[in-house]
Amino acid sequence: MINVSLARQLLEEFSKDNEAYQEFIRRISVGIAQDDKVRLLILDSVIKEVATKSDIDALRKEINDLEQRLRTATKSDIDALRKEINDLEQRLRTATKSDIDALRKEMRDTEQGIKTELKSYVDVKFESVNKRIDEIREDMRTYFFGFLGGILATLIAIILTKVF
């Protein structure tokens, strides 16, 4: 076992002398490369952290499957939404059409009611005017015959006074 103070001295020496540090690293690297047991130990510890080609392929397949499922789910959601929107649009069109038809009928009924009421009002007024004209005509006849009777009586009186 290396003494802790010796390790500290070695670290301090390496921090002061970069060449010594580089030489130490080279020798350690060569030693690791030449010793099969150490090399295997390092590879074993590193390999646990490294993904293999089969790991990457499996992950790629899993991602592709997930992507395909998402595409299918999204497409079906979009299709369902599209159908729902079309159904809603159709219901709105039907409701709007029936509302417009009801409004048209109501307007026709109102128009017919106003026409009937106006015709009734005009008929009453015309009847009243005709009655008044008939009364005036009757009065005019009376006045005319009275006036004519007066003229006739005057003429007869003049003729009778001249003849007798």
XYZ file of C-alpha atoms in Angstrom:
164
model
C 0.000 0.000 0.000
C 1.182 3.455 -0.833
C 1.543 5.787 2.020
C -0.852 8.776 1.829
C 1.927 11.295 2.391
C 3.977 9.681 -0.379
C 0.977 9.972 -2.733
C 0.613 13.632 -1.775
C 4.268 14.281 -2.467
C 3.912 12.586 -5.854
C 0.875 14.746 -6.731
C 2.685 17.911 -5.669
C 5.675 16.906 -7.788
C 3.430 16.293 -10.817
C 1.756 19.688 -10.384
C 5.197 21.362 -10.442
C 6.782 19.275 -13.210
C 4.551 18.708 -16.245
C 7.178 16.555 -18.039
C 7.363 14.137 -15.114
C 3.562 13.955 -15.125
C 3.471 13.202 -18.880
C 6.161 10.508 -18.488
C 4.232 8.914 -15.623
C 1.016 8.836 -17.711
C 2.843 7.248 -20.682
C 4.348 4.493 -18.550
C 1.014 3.750 -16.840
C -0.714 3.612 -20.255
C 1.896 1.199 -21.651
C 1.625 -0.950 -18.530
C -2.175 -1.097 -18.831
C -1.983 -1.935 -22.540
C 0.511 -4.780 -21.930
C -1.225 -6.383 -18.947
C -4.169 -8.530 -20.105
C -5.838 -8.684 -16.688
C -5.786 -4.891 -16.175
C -6.941 -4.278 -19.747
C -9.855 -6.719 -19.250
C -10.744 -5.101 -15.941
C -10.869 -1.634 -17.559
C -12.861 -2.899 -20.534
C -15.315 -4.671 -18.231
C -15.930 -1.532 -16.196
C -16.242 0.652 -19.331
C -18.406 -1.801 -21.296
C -21.125 -1.605 -18.640
C -21.593 2.064 -19.533
C -21.405 1.618 -23.323
C -24.451 0.774 -25.433
C -23.962 -2.029 -27.905
C -25.138 -2.011 -31.504
C -27.963 -4.382 -30.588
C -28.984 -2.007 -27.757
C -29.090 0.869 -30.236
C -31.010 -1.225 -32.787
C -33.531 -2.304 -30.139
C -33.940 1.299 -29.004
C -34.321 2.450 -32.607
C -37.017 -0.222 -33.199
C -38.804 0.787 -30.001
C -38.723 4.459 -31.051
C -40.025 3.575 -34.528
C -42.843 1.486 -33.013
C -43.729 4.316 -30.661
C -43.660 6.811 -33.529
C -45.950 4.553 -35.591
C -48.374 4.132 -32.683
C -48.404 7.898 -32.142
C -49.044 8.518 -35.841
C -51.900 6.002 -35.850
C -53.391 7.428 -32.654
C -53.034 10.991 -33.924
C -54.583 10.093 -37.284
C -57.518 8.365 -35.612
C -57.949 11.331 -33.234
C -57.891 13.749 -36.170
C -60.374 11.594 -38.105
C -62.683 11.426 -35.077
C -62.405 15.184 -34.585
C -63.068 15.789 -38.277
C -66.193 13.572 -38.098
C -67.355 15.356 -34.945
C -66.869 18.760 -36.600
C -68.758 17.600 -39.703
C -71.614 16.277 -37.543
C -71.725 19.539 -35.609
C -71.677 21.535 -38.843
C -74.562 19.440 -40.214
C -76.573 19.871 -37.008
C -75.943 23.620 -37.094
C -76.976 23.814 -40.746
C -80.168 21.871 -39.991
C -80.933 23.984 -36.925
C -80.204 27.208 -38.793
C -82.336 26.114 -41.755
C -85.242 25.208 -39.486
C -84.843 28.518 -37.609
C -84.850 30.424 -40.907
C -87.901 28.472 -42.121
C -89.711 29.172 -38.845
C -88.804 32.854 -39.104
C -90.035 32.980 -42.707
C -93.332 31.356 -41.691
C -93.693 33.767 -38.795
C -92.994 36.715 -41.120
C -95.554 35.412 -43.661
C -98.124 34.951 -40.905
C -97.409 38.438 -39.575
C -97.581 39.879 -43.098
C -100.875 38.062 -43.732
C -102.240 39.317 -40.403
C -101.220 42.886 -41.220
C -102.738 42.596 -44.712
C -105.999 41.252 -43.280
C -106.077 43.931 -40.606
C -105.249 46.675 -43.128
C -107.860 45.368 -45.589
C -110.424 45.258 -42.807
C -109.509 48.808 -41.758
C -109.630 50.086 -45.359
C -112.946 48.278 -45.957
C -114.425 49.906 -42.849
C -113.174 53.313 -43.973
C -114.463 52.800 -47.531
C -117.813 51.662 -46.158
C -117.909 54.732 -43.941
C -116.983 56.993 -46.896
C -119.559 55.273 -49.151
C -122.218 55.688 -46.456
C -121.341 59.340 -46.103
C -121.448 59.786 -49.910
C -124.848 58.064 -49.968
C -126.071 60.419 -47.225
C -124.735 63.435 -49.138
C -126.338 62.128 -52.328
C -129.657 61.707 -50.499
C -129.344 65.214 -49.078
C -128.454 66.554 -52.545
C -131.522 64.866 -54.023
C -133.693 66.342 -51.357
C -132.190 69.777 -51.872
C -132.334 69.387 -55.651
C -135.989 68.346 -55.657
C -136.774 71.063 -53.133
C -134.942 73.623 -55.245
C -136.498 72.268 -58.436
C -139.935 72.240 -56.726
C -139.421 75.887 -55.733
C -138.404 76.832 -59.295
C -141.305 74.853 -60.726
C -143.723 76.468 -58.297
C -142.366 79.903 -59.236
C -142.658 79.113 -62.953
C -146.192 77.784 -62.535
C -147.077 80.870 -60.527
C -145.622 83.123 -63.244
C -147.385 81.195 -66.002
C -150.668 81.190 -64.147
C -150.471 84.885 -63.440
C -149.838 85.630 -67.080
C -152.486 83.321 -68.415
C -155.295 84.385 -66.085
